[in-house]
Coordinates of N, CA, C and O in Angstrom, one line a residue:
M1 N 92.8 93.6 95.4 CA 92.5 94.3 96.5 C 93.8 94.9 97.1 O 93.8 96.0 97.6
I2 N 94.9 94.1 97.2 CA 96.2 94.5 97.8 C 96.7 95.6 97.1 O 97.2 96.6 97.6
M3 N 96.7 95.5 95.7 CA 97.3 96.6 95.0 C 96.5 97.9 95.1 O 97.1 99.0 95.0
K4 N 95.2 97.9 95.2 CA 94.4 99.1 95.4 C 94.9 99.9 96.6 O 94.8 101.1 96.5
S5 N 95.1 99.2 97.6 CA 95.6 99.9 98.8 C 96.9 100.6 98.7 O 97.3 101.5 99.5
K6 N 97.7 100.3 97.8 CA 99.1 100.9 97.6 C 99.1 101.9 96.6 O 100.1 102.6 96.3
L7 N 98.0 102.3 95.9 CA 98.0 103.3 94.9 C 97.9 104.7 95.4 O 98.2 105.7 94.7
G8 N 97.3 104.9 96.6 CA 97.2 106.3 97.0 C 98.5 107.0 97.3 O 98.7 108.2 96.9
L9 N 99.4 106.4 98.0 CA 100.7 107.1 98.3 C 101.4 107.4 97.0 O 102.0 108.6 97.0
P10 N 101.7 106.5 96.1 CA 102.3 107.1 94.7 C 101.5 108.2 94.1 O 102.3 109.1 93.5
S11 N 100.2 108.1 94.2 CA 99.5 109.2 93.6 C 99.9 110.6 94.3 O 100.0 111.6 93.7
T12 N 100.0 110.6 95.7 CA 100.4 111.7 96.5 C 101.7 112.2 96.1 O 102.1 113.3 96.0
I13 N 102.8 111.2 96.0 CA 104.1 111.5 95.6 C 104.2 112.2 94.3 O 104.9 113.1 94.1
L14 N 103.4 111.6 93.3 CA 103.4 112.2 92.0 C 102.8 113.6 92.0 O 103.3 114.4 91.3
F15 N 101.9 113.9 92.9 CA 101.4 115.1 93.0 C 102.4 116.0 93.5 O 102.6 117.2 92.9
V16 N 103.2 115.7 94.5 CA 104.3 116.6 95.0 C 105.4 116.9 93.9 O 105.8 118.0 93.8
F17 N 105.8 115.9 93.1 CA 106.7 116.2 92.1 C 106.1 117.0 91.0 O 106.7 117.9 90.5
G18 N 104.9 116.8 90.7 CA 104.1 117.6 89.6 C 104.1 119.0 90.1 O 104.3 120.0 89.4
L19 N 103.9 119.2 91.4 CA 103.8 120.6 92.0 C 105.2 121.3 91.9 O 105.3 122.4 91.6
V20 N 106.2 120.5 92.1 CA 107.5 121.0 92.1 C 107.9 121.5 90.8 O 108.5 122.6 90.6
Y21 N 107.6 120.6 89.8 CA 107.9 121.0 88.4 C 106.9 122.3 87.9 O 107.4 123.0 87.2
Y22 N 105.8 122.3 88.4 CA 104.9 123.4 88.0 C 105.5 124.7 88.7 O 105.4 125.8 88.1
I23 N 106.0 124.7 90.0 CA 106.6 125.8 90.6 C 107.9 126.3 89.7 O 108.2 127.4 89.7
A24 N 108.6 125.3 89.3 CA 109.7 125.6 88.4 C 109.3 126.4 87.1 O 110.0 127.2 86.8
V25 N 108.1 126.0 86.6 CA 107.6 126.5 85.5 C 107.3 128.1 85.7 O 107.5 129.0 85.0
L26 N 106.7 128.3 86.9 CA 106.3 129.6 87.3 C 107.6 130.4 87.4 O 107.4 131.6 87.3
F27 N 108.6 130.0 87.7 CA 110.0 130.7 87.9 C 110.6 130.8 86.5 O 111.7 131.4 86.4
G28 N 110.0 130.4 85.5 CA 110.5 130.7 84.1 C 111.2 129.6 83.3 O 111.5 129.8 82.2
N29 N 111.2 128.3 84.0 CA 111.9 127.2 83.3 C 110.7 126.4 82.5 O 110.2 125.5 83.3
D30 N 110.4 126.7 81.3 CA 109.3 126.1 80.6 C 109.5 124.6 80.3 O 108.6 124.0 79.8
H31 N 110.8 124.2 80.4 CA 111.1 122.8 80.0 C 110.4 121.8 81.0 O 110.3 120.6 80.6
F32 N 110.1 122.2 82.1 CA 109.4 121.2 83.1 C 107.9 121.2 82.9 O 107.4 120.4 83.7
L33 N 107.3 121.9 82.2 CA 105.9 121.8 81.9 C 105.3 120.5 81.6 O 104.2 119.9 82.2
L34 N 105.9 120.0 80.5 CA 105.4 118.6 80.0 C 105.6 117.5 81.1 O 104.7 116.8 81.3
A35 N 106.8 117.5 81.7 CA 106.9 116.6 82.7 C 105.9 116.8 84.0 O 105.4 115.6 84.5
G36 N 105.7 117.9 84.3 CA 104.7 118.2 85.4 C 103.3 117.7 85.1 O 102.6 117.0 85.8
V37 N 102.8 118.0 83.8 CA 101.6 117.5 83.4 C 101.4 116.0 83.3 O 100.4 115.4 83.7
I38 N 102.5 115.4 82.8 CA 102.5 114.0 82.7 C 102.4 113.3 84.0 O 101.7 112.5 84.3
L39 N 103.2 113.9 84.9 CA 103.3 113.3 86.4 C 101.9 113.4 87.1 O 101.4 112.6 87.7
S40 N 101.3 114.6 86.8 CA 100.0 114.9 87.4 C 98.9 114.1 86.8 O 98.0 113.6 87.5
T41 N 99.0 113.7 85.5 CA 98.0 112.9 84.9 C 98.0 111.5 85.4 O 97.1 110.8 85.7
L42 N 99.4 110.9 85.5 CA 99.6 109.5 86.1 C 99.1 109.6 87.6 O 98.5 108.5 88.0
G43 N 99.4 110.7 88.3 CA 98.9 110.7 89.7 C 97.4 110.8 89.8 O 96.8 110.0 90.8
F44 N 96.7 111.4 88.9 CA 95.4 111.5 88.9 C 94.6 110.2 88.6 O 93.7 109.7 89.2
I45 N 95.3 109.5 87.6 CA 94.8 108.2 87.2 C 95.0 107.2 88.4 O 94.1 106.4 88.7
L46 N 96.1 107.3 89.0 CA 96.4 106.3 90.2 C 95.4 106.6 91.2 O 94.9 105.7 92.0
A47 N 95.1 107.9 91.5 CA 94.2 108.3 92.6 C 92.7 107.8 92.3 O 92.0 107.5 93.2
L48 N 92.4 107.7 91.0 CA 91.0 107.2 90.6 C 90.8 105.8 91.2 O 89.8 105.4 91.4
F49 N 91.8 105.0 91.0 CA 91.9 103.5 91.3 C 92.3 103.2 92.8 O 92.2 102.0 93.1
A50 N 92.6 104.2 93.5 CA 93.1 104.0 94.9 C 91.9 103.6 95.8 O 90.9 104.0 95.6
E51 N 92.3 103.1 97.0 CA 91.3 102.9 98.0 C 90.9 104.1 98.8 O 91.8 105.0 98.8
K52 N 89.8 104.2 99.3 CA 89.5 105.5 100.0 C 90.5 105.8 101.0 O 90.9 104.9 101.9
G53 N 90.8 107.1 101.2 CA 91.6 107.5 102.4 C 92.1 108.8 101.9 O 91.7 109.4 101.0
I54 N 93.0 109.4 102.9 CA 93.6 110.7 102.7 C 94.4 110.9 101.6 O 94.4 111.9 100.8
Y55 N 95.2 109.8 101.2 CA 96.1 109.9 100.1 C 95.4 110.0 98.8 O 95.8 110.5 97.8
K56 N 94.2 109.4 98.7 CA 93.3 109.4 97.5 C 92.8 110.8 97.4 O 92.9 111.3 96.2
K57 N 92.4 111.4 98.4 CA 91.8 112.7 98.3 C 92.9 113.8 97.9 O 92.7 114.6 97.1
I58 N 94.0 113.6 98.6 CA 95.3 114.4 98.2 C 95.7 114.3 96.7 O 95.7 115.3 95.9
G59 N 95.6 113.2 96.2 CA 96.1 112.8 94.9 C 95.0 113.3 93.9 O 95.4 114.0 92.9
L60 N 93.7 113.2 94.2 CA 92.7 113.5 93.2 C 92.6 115.1 93.2 O 92.6 115.8 92.1
V61 N 92.6 115.8 94.4 CA 92.3 117.2 94.4 C 93.7 117.9 94.0 O 93.6 118.9 93.1
G62 N 94.8 117.4 94.4 CA 96.0 118.1 94.1 C 96.3 117.9 92.5 O 96.6 118.9 91.9
N63 N 96.4 116.8 92.0 CA 96.6 116.5 90.6 C 95.5 117.2 89.8 O 95.8 117.6 88.8
G64 N 94.3 117.1 90.2 CA 93.2 117.7 89.5 C 93.4 119.2 89.3 O 93.1 119.9 88.3
I65 N 93.8 120.0 90.4 CA 94.0 121.3 90.4 C 95.1 121.7 89.5 O 95.1 122.5 88.5
I66 N 96.3 120.9 89.4 CA 97.4 121.1 88.6 C 97.0 121.0 87.1 O 97.2 121.8 86.3
L67 N 96.2 119.9 86.9 CA 95.7 119.6 85.4 C 94.8 120.7 85.0 O 94.8 121.2 83.9
F68 N 93.8 121.2 85.9 CA 92.9 122.2 85.7 C 93.7 123.5 85.3 O 93.4 124.2 84.2
I69 N 94.7 123.9 86.1 CA 95.4 125.2 85.8 C 96.3 125.0 84.5 O 96.4 126.0 83.9
T70 N 97.0 124.0 84.3 CA 97.8 123.9 83.2 C 97.2 123.6 81.8 O 97.8 123.6 80.8
I71 N 95.9 122.9 81.9 CA 95.4 122.4 80.6 C 94.0 123.1 80.4 O 93.7 123.7 79.3
V72 N 93.1 123.1 81.4 CA 91.7 123.6 81.1 C 91.6 125.0 80.9 O 91.0 125.6 80.0
I73 N 92.3 125.7 81.9 CA 92.2 127.2 81.9 C 92.8 127.8 80.6 O 92.2 128.7 79.9
P74 N 94.2 127.3 80.4 CA 94.6 127.9 79.0 C 93.9 127.6 77.7 O 93.6 128.3 76.8
F75 N 93.1 126.4 77.8 CA 92.3 126.0 76.6 C 91.1 126.9 76.6 O 90.6 127.4 75.5
I76 N 90.4 127.2 77.7 CA 89.3 128.1 77.7 C 89.7 129.5 77.3 O 89.0 130.2 76.6
V77 N 90.8 130.0 77.8 CA 91.2 131.4 77.6 C 91.5 131.6 76.0 O 91.1 132.5 75.4
T78 N 92.3 130.6 75.5 CA 92.7 130.8 74.1 C 91.5 130.5 73.3 O 91.5 131.1 72.1
T79 N 90.6 129.7 73.6 CA 89.5 129.3 72.6 C 88.3 130.5 72.7 O 87.8 130.9 71.7
F80 N 88.1 131.0 73.8 CA 86.9 131.9 74.0 C 87.2 133.3 74.2 O 86.5 134.3 73.8
F81 N 88.4 133.7 74.8 CA 88.6 135.1 75.1 C 89.9 135.7 74.3 O 89.9 136.9 74.1
W82 N 90.8 134.8 73.7 CA 91.9 135.4 73.1 C 91.9 134.9 71.7 O 92.8 134.3 71.2
N83 N 90.7 135.0 71.0 CA 90.6 134.5 69.7 C 90.8 135.5 68.5 O 90.5 135.3 67.3
E84 N 91.3 136.7 69.0 CA 91.7 137.8 67.8 C 93.1 138.0 68.1 O 93.7 138.1 69.1
P85 N 93.8 138.3 66.9 CA 95.1 138.7 66.8 C 95.5 140.0 67.4 O 94.6 140.9 67.4

């Protein structure tokens, strides 16, 4: 129980670092994409196990949005809309 209460803040911190890395990717540095996705994935997993609170919500929503934008949307676009050369 004590450990669960400490997982929300690291999840939020990982969200901030993942967001910084994703912003760097938007400015053209593609080397940070994998690091941003890994940090957001770890933050999302930590937020799933965190105790209820504002940090859990920030971690779930923020990391979820980053993962959605970097993984789900490109998968949908390349699979369904960009399937012809």
